[in-house]
Coordinates of C-alpha atoms (C1' of nucleotides) in Angstrom, one line a residue:
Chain A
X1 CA 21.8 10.0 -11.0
X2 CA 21.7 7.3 -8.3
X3 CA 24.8 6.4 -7.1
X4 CA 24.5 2.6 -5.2
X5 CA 27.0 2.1 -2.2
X6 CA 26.5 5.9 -1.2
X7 CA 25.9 5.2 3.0
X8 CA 22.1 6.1 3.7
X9 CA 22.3 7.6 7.2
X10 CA 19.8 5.4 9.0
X11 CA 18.9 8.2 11.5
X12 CA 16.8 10.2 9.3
X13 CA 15.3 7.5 7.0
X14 CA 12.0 8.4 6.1
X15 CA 8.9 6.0 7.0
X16 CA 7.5 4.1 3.8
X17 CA 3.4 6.0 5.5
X18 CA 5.1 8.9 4.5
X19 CA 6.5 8.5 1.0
X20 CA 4.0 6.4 0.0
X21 CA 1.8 10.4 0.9
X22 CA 3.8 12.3 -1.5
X23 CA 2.6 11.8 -4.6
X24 CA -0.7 12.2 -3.0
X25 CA 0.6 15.9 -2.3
X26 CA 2.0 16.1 -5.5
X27 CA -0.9 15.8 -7.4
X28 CA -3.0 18.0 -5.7
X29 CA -0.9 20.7 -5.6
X30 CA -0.3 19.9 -9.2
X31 CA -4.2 20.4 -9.8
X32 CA -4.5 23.3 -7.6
X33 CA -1.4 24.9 -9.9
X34 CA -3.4 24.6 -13.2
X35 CA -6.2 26.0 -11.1
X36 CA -4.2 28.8 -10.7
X37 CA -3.7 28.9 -6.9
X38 CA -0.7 30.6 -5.6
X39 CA -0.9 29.6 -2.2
X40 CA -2.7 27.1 0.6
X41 CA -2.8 26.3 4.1
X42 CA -2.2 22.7 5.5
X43 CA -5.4 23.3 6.8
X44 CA -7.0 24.1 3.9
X45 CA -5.1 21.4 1.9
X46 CA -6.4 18.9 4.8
X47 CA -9.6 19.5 3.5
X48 CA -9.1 18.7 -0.1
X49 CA -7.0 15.7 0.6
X50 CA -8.7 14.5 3.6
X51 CA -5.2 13.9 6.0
X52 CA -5.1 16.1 8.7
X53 CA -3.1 19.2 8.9
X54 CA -0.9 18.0 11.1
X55 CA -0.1 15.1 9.6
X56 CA 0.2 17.6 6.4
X57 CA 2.7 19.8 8.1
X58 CA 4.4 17.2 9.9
X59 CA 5.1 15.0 6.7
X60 CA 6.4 18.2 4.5
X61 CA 8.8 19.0 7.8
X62 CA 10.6 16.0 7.5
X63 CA 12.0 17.7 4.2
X64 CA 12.4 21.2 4.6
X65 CA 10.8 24.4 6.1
X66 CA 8.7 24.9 2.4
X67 CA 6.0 26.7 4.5
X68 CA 5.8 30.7 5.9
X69 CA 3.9 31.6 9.2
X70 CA 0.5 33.6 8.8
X71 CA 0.9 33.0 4.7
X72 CA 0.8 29.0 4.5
X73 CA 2.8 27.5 1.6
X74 CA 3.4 28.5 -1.5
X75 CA 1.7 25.6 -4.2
X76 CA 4.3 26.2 -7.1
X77 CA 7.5 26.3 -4.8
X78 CA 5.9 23.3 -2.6
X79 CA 5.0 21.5 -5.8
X80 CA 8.4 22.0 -6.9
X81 CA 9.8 20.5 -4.2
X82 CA 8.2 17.3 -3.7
X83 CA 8.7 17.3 -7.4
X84 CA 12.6 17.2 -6.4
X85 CA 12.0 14.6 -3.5
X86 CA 10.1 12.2 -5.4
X87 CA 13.0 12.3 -8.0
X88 CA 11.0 13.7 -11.0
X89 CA 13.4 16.5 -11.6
X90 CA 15.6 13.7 -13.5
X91 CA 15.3 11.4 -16.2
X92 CA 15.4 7.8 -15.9
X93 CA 15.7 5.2 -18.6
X94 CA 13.5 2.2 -18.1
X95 CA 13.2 -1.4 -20.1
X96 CA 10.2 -3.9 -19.7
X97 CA 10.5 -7.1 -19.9
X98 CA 7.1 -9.4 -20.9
X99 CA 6.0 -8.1 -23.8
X100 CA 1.8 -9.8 -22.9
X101 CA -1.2 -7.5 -22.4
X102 CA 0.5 -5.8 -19.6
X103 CA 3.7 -5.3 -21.0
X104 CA 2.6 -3.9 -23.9
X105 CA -0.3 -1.8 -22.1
X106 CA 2.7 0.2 -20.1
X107 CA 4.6 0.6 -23.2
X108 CA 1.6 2.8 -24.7
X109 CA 0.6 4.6 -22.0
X110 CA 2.6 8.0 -22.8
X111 CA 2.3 9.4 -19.1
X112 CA 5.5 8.0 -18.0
X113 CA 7.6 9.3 -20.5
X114 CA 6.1 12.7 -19.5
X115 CA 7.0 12.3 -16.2
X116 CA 10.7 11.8 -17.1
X117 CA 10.3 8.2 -17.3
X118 CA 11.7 7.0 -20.8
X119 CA 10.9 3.5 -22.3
X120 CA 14.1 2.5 -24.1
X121 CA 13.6 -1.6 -25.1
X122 CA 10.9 -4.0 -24.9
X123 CA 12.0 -8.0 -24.4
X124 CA 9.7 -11.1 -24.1
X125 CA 11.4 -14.2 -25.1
X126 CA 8.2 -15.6 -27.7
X127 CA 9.3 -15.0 -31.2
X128 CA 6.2 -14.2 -32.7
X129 CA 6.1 -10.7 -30.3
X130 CA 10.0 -9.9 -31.0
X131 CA 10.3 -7.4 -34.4
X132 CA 7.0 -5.9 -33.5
X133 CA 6.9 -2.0 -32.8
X134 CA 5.2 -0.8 -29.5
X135 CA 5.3 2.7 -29.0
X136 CA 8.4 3.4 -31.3
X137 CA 10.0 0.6 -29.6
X138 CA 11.2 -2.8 -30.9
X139 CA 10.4 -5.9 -29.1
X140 CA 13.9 -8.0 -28.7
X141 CA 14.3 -11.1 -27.9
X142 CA 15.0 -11.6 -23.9
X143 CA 18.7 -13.0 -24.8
X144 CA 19.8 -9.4 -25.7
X145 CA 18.6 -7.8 -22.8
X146 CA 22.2 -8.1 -20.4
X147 CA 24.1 -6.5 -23.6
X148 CA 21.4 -3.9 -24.1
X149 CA 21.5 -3.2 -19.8
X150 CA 24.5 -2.4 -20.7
X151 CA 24.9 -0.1 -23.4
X152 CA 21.4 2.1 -22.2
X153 CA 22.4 2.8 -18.9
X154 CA 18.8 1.3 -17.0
X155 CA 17.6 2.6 -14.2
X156 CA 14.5 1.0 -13.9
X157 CA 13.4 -2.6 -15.0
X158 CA 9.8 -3.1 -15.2
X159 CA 9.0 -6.9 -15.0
X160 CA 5.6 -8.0 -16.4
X161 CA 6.2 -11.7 -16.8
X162 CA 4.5 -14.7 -14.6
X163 CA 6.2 -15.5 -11.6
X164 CA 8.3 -19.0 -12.6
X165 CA 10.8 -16.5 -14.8
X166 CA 10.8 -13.1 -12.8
X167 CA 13.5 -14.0 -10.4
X168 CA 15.4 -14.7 -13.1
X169 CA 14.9 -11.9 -15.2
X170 CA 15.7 -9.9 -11.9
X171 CA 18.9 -11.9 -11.6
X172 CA 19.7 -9.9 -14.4
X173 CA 19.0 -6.7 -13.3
X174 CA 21.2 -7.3 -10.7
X175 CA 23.9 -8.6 -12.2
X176 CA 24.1 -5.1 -14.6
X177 CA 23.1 -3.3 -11.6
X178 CA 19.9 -1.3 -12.2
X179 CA 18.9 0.1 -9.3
X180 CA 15.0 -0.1 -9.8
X181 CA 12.3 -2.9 -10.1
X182 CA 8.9 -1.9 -11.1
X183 CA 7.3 -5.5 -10.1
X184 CA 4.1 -6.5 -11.5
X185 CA 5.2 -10.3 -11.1
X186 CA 3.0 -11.5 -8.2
X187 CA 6.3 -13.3 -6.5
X188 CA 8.6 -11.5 -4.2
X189 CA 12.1 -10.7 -5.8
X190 CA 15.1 -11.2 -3.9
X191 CA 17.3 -8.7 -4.3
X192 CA 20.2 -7.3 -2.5
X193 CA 20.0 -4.2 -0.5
X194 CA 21.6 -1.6 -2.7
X195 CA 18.5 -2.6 -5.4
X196 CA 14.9 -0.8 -4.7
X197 CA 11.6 -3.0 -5.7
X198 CA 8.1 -1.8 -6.3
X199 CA 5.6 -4.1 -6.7
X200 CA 2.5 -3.6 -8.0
X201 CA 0.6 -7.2 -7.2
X202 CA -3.0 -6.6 -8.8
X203 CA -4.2 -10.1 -7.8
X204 CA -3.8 -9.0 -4.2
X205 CA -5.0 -5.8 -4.6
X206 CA -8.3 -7.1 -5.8
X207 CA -8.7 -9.8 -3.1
X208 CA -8.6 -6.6 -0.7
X209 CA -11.4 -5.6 -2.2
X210 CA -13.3 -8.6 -2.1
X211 CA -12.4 -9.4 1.6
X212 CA -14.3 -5.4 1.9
X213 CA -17.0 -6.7 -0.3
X214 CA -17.8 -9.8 2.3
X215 CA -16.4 -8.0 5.3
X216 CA -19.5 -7.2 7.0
X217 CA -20.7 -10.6 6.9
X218 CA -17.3 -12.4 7.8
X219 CA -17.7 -10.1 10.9
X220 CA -21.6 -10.8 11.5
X221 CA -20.7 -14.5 11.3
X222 CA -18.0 -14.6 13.9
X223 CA -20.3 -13.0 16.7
Chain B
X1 CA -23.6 -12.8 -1.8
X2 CA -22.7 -9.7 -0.4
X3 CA -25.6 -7.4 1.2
X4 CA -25.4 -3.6 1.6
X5 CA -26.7 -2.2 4.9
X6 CA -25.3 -4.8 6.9
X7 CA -24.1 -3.4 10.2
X8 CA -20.0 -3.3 10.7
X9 CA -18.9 -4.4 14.0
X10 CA -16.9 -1.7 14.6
X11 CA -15.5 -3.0 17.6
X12 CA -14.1 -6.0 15.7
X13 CA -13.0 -4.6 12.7
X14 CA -9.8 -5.7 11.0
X15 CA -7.5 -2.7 10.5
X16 CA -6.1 -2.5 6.8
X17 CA -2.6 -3.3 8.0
X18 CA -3.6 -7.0 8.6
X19 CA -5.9 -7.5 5.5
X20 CA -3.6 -6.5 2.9
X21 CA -1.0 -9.0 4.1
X22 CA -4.0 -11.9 4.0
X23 CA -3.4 -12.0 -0.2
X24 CA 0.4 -12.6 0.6
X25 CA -0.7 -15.6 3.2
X26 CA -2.8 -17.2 0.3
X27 CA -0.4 -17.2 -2.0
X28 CA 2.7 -18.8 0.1
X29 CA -0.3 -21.3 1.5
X30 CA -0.8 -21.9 -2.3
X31 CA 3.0 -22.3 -3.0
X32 CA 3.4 -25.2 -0.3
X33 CA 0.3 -26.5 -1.2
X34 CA 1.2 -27.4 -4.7
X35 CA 4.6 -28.5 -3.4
X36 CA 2.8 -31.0 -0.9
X37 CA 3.4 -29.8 1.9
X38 CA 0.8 -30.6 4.7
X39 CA 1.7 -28.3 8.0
X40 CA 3.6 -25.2 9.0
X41 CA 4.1 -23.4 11.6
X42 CA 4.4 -19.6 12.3
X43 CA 7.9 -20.0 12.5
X44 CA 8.7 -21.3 9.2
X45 CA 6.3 -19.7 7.8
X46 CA 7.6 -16.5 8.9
X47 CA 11.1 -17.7 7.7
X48 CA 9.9 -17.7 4.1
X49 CA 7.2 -14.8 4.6
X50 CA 9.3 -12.4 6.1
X51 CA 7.2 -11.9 8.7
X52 CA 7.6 -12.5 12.5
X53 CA 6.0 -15.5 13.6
X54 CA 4.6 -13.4 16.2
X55 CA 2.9 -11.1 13.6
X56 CA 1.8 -14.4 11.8
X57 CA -0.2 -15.9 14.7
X58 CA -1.8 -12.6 15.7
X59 CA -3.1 -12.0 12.0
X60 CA -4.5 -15.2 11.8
X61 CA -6.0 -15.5 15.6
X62 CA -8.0 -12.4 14.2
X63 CA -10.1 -14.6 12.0
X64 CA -10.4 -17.9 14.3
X65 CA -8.2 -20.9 16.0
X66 CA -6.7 -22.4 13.0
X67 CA -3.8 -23.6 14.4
X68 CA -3.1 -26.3 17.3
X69 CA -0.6 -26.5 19.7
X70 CA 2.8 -28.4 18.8
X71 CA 1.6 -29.3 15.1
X72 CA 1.4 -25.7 13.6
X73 CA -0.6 -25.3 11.1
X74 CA -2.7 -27.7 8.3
X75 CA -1.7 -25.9 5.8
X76 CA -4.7 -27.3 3.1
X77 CA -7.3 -26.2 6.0
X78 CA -5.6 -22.7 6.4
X79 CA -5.6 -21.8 2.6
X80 CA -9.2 -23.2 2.5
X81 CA -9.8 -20.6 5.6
X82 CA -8.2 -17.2 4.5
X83 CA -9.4 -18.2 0.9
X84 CA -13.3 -18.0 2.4
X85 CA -12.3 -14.4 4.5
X86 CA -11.2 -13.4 1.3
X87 CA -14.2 -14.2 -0.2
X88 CA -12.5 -16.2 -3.0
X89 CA -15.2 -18.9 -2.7
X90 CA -17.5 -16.8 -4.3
X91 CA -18.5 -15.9 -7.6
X92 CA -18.2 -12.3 -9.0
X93 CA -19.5 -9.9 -12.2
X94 CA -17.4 -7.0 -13.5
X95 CA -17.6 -4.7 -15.9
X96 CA -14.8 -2.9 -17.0
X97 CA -15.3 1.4 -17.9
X98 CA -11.9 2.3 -20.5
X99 CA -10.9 -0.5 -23.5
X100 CA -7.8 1.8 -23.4
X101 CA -4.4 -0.3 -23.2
X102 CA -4.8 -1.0 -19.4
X103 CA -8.7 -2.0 -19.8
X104 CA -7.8 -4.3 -22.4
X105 CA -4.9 -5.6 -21.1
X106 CA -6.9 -6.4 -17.7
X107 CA -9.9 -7.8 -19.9
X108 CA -7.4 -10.3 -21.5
X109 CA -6.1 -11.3 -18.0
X110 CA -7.5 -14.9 -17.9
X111 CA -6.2 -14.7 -14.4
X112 CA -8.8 -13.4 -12.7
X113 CA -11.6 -15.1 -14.1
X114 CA -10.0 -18.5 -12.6
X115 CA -10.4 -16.9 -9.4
X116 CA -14.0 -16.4 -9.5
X117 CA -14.1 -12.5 -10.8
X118 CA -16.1 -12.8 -14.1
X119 CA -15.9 -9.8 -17.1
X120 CA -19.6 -9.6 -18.0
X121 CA -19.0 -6.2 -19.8
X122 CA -16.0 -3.6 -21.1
X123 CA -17.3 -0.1 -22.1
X124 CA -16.0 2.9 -23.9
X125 CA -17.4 5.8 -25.5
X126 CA -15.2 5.8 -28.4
X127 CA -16.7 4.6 -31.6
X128 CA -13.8 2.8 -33.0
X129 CA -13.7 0.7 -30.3
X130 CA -17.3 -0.2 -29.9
X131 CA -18.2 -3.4 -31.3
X132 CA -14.7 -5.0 -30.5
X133 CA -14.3 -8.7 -29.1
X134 CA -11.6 -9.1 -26.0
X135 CA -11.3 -11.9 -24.6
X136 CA -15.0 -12.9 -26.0
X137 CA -16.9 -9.8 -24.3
X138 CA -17.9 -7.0 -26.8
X139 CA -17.1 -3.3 -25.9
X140 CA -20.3 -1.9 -26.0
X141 CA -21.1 2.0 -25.9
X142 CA -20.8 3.4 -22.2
X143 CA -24.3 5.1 -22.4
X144 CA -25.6 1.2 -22.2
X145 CA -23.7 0.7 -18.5
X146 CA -26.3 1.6 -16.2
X147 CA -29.1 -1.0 -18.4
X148 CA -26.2 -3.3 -18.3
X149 CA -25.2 -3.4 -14.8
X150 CA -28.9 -3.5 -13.8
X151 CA -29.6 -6.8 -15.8
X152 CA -26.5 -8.5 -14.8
X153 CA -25.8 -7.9 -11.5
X154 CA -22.6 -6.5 -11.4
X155 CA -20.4 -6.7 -7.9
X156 CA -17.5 -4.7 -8.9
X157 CA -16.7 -1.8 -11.3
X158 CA -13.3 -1.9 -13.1
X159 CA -12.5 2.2 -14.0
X160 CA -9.7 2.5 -16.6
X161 CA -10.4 5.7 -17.4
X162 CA -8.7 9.1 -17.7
X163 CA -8.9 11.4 -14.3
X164 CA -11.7 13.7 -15.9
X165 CA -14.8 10.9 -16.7
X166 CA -14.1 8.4 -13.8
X167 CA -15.9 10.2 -11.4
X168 CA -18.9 10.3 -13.4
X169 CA -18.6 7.1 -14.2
X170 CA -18.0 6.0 -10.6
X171 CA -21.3 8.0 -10.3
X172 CA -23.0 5.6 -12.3
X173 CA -21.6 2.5 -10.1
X174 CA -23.0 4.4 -7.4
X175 CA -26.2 5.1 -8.3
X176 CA -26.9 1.4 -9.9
X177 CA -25.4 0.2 -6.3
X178 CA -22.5 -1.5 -7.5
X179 CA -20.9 -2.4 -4.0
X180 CA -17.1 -2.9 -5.5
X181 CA -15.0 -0.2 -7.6
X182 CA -11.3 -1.0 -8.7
X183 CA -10.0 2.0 -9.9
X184 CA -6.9 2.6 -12.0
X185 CA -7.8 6.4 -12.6
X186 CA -5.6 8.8 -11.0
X187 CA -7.8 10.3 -8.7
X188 CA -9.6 9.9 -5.8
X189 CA -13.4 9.0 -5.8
X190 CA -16.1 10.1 -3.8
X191 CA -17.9 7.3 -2.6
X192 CA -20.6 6.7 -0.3
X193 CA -19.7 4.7 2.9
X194 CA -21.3 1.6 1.7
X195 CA -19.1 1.2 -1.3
X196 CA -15.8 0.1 -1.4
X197 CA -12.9 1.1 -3.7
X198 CA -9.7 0.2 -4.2
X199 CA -6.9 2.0 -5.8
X200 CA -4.6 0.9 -8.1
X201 CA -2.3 4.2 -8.9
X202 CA 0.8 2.9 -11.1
X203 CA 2.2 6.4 -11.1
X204 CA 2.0 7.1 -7.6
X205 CA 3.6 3.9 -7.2
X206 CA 6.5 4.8 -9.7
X207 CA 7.1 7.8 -8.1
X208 CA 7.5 5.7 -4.7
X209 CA 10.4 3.7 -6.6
X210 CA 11.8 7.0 -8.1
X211 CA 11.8 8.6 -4.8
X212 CA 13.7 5.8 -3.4
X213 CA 16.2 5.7 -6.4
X214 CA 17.4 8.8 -4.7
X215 CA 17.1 8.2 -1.7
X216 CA 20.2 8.5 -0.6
X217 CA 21.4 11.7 -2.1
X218 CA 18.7 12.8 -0.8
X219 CA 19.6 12.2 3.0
X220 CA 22.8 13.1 2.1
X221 CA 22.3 16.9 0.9
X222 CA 20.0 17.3 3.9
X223 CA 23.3 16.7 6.3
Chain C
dA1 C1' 1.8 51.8 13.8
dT2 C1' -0.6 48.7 16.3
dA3 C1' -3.7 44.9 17.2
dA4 C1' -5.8 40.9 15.9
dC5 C1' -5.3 36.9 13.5
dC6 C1' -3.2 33.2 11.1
dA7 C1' -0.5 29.3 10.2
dT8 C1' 3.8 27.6 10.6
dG9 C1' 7.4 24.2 12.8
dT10 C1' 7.7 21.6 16.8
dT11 C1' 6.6 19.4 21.1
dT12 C1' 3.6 16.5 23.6
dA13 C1' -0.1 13.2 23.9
dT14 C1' -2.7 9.5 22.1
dA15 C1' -3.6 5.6 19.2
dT16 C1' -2.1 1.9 16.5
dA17 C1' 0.9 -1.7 15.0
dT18 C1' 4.6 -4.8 15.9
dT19 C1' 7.4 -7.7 18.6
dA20 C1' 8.5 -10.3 22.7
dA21 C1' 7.1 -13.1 26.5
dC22 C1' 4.6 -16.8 28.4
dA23 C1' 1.2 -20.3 30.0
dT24 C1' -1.2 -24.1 28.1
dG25 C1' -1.5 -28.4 26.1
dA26 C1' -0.7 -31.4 22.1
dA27 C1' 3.0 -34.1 19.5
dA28 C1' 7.0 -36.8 19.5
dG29 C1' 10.6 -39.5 21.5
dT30 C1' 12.4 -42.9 24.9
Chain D
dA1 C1' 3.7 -44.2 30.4
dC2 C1' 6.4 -40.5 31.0
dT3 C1' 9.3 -36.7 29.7
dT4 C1' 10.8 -33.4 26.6
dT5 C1' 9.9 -30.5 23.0
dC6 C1' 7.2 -27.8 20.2
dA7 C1' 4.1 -24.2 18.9
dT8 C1' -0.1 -22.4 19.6
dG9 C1' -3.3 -18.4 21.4
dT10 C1' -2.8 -14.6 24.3
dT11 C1' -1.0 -11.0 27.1
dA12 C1' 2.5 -7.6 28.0
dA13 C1' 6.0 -4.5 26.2
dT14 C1' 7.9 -1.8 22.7
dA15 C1' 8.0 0.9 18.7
dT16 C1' 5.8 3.6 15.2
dA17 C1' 2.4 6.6 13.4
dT18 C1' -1.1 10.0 14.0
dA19 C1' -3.4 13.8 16.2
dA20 C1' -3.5 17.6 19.3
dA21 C1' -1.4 21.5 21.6
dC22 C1' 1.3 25.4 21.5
dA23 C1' 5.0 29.1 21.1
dT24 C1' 6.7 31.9 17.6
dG25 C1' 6.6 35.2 14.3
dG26 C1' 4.7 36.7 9.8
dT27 C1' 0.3 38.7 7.6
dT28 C1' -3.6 41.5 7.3
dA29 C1' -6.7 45.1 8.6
dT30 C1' -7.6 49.3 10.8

DNA sequence: ATAACCATGTTTATATATTAACATGAAAGT
DNA sequence: ACTTTCATGTTAATATATAAACATGGTTAT
């Protein structure tokens, strides 16, 4: 488990370009493991996941020597071990709070709690959502939610409410200290150091692809 | 309306970097626009952004001289201006592929369809699902999308689907030259140059929070 | 057993992105 | 009216990220 306070030593931190790869690594070595593969080259992987191999071999260095000269690497040790970078070797109790389309929608989806990731209360402060089941798992009403913090060691909050009440929410999480924000809010949380946040802003993620979409005409126009 | 075929001025174009912090622009610009607020300038801007001010003035010079010289910035004109490169003052169809819990969830977002990105259509191929109103849009039977999408001119492809079908789906966007795809499968499509796609993968991103959940143990061991 | 090849980890070079510096000229104050 | 301040757009410097090059040593084939 995640211990806060422990000193992270600067001089190795790893760059957000490369984390944000892994799971990209991940799952294709996770596909090419129920394809049976026992082993790959960066250059081959390259191929299939379209970085180059340097990049490949430079971003799995930065964690270990996983790979053998002449033989490449091995795709159930190296999935193994990203699988241990990226955390999914533990378990991690999460709660969501906004019980609306999204909320709920992340409560059914079952993949998490494959991955480790187990949904353990559901809050949303409208009484006619709170007594209702998702999932196994009771809505309660947003006032229990410090208490319950408390007594299900959290790890993660997820936050699927509109932005006027996610700060304060997140005030919460930090007060009871969990250490992780999933963010679908589309604010930005202030949060002290010690707390990690992940946001997930669709809104902007789909004005991305509508600047793409008139892109080549912004850029006609300004010549 | 955009138009396929269009040449890219390479030489100009914006590098991803820069784009994806435009939404954040818009939304701040929003913030102090509701609160009144009628200039700004990079600086305090940048205090609230968490940007450099530098950063801020080179993003924007990218797209035209929207400031002036010790006023800063009208703050109406430059929401009006990153709205248009966004291409927010348009009009948009979507369809969405999946009336799973994320499709529906999405289709139920009222959100989006204040910003000018219209559901026309929400497909699945399972039977119990077909014939179901969201949000006033039937789910119709996915072997109608391609009929659909030609008589309604669809801009952008929504693909809630598992990993296996989005692909072929995707295939379908591609063939009836649907320029836009927003995918929330967890895999990577193969597009054609001309068509843009934008990912939205919720578990790569949880894994990004996992990973830096334990962080520092990480580090740590590796000393 | 030996030679040829392969593919790593690592170093060096290049490209990109960010930050700082600064000249220009408008805004605000006296 | 004149001076000072402000804050832009832009250029220069720095930092970061990506790609190429390469020495080392294991793998495979003969």
């Amino acid at each position: 488990m995640y211990v806060r306070g422990d000193p992270v030593n600067k001089s190795t931190l790893i760059s957000m370009a490369v984390v944000r790869r892994l799971p990209k690594y991940y799952r294709y070595l996770g596909e090419l493991l129920r394809r049976d593969i026992d082993r790959i080259s960066s250059k081959e992987l390259s191929e299939k996941i379209g970085f180059t191999a340097s990049q490949i071999r430079q971003d799995l260095n930065n964690f270990g020597d996983f790979g053998q000269q002449g033989y490449g690497y091995n795709v159930k040790e190296l999935h193994r071990e990203i699988s241990k970078i990226l955390g999914l070797n533990k378990e991690y109790n999460t709660v969501i709070v906004g019980a609306g389309n999204l909320g709920q929608a992340l409560a059914n989806y079952s993949g998490f709690s494959k991955q480790g990731f187990h949904l353990k209360g559901i809050f949303d402060k409208n009484p006619k959502l709170i007594g209702i089941r998702i999932n196994d798992v009771e809505i309660k009403d947003i006032d229990m939610l410090p208490e319950f913090i408390e007594n299900n060691s959290i790890d993660i909050g997820i936050l699927c409410l509109p932005k006027d009440s996610a700060q304060e929410v997140a005030n919460v999480f930090i007060e009871k200290k969990v250490p992780g924000i999933w963010n679908f809010a589309p604010t930005d949380l202030e949060v002290p150091e010690a707390i990690s946040v992940e946001n997930v802003h669709l809104s902007e993620s789909l004005m991305v692809l509508s600047y793409r979409l008139n892109e080549a005409n912004l850029l006609d126009e300004s010549k």
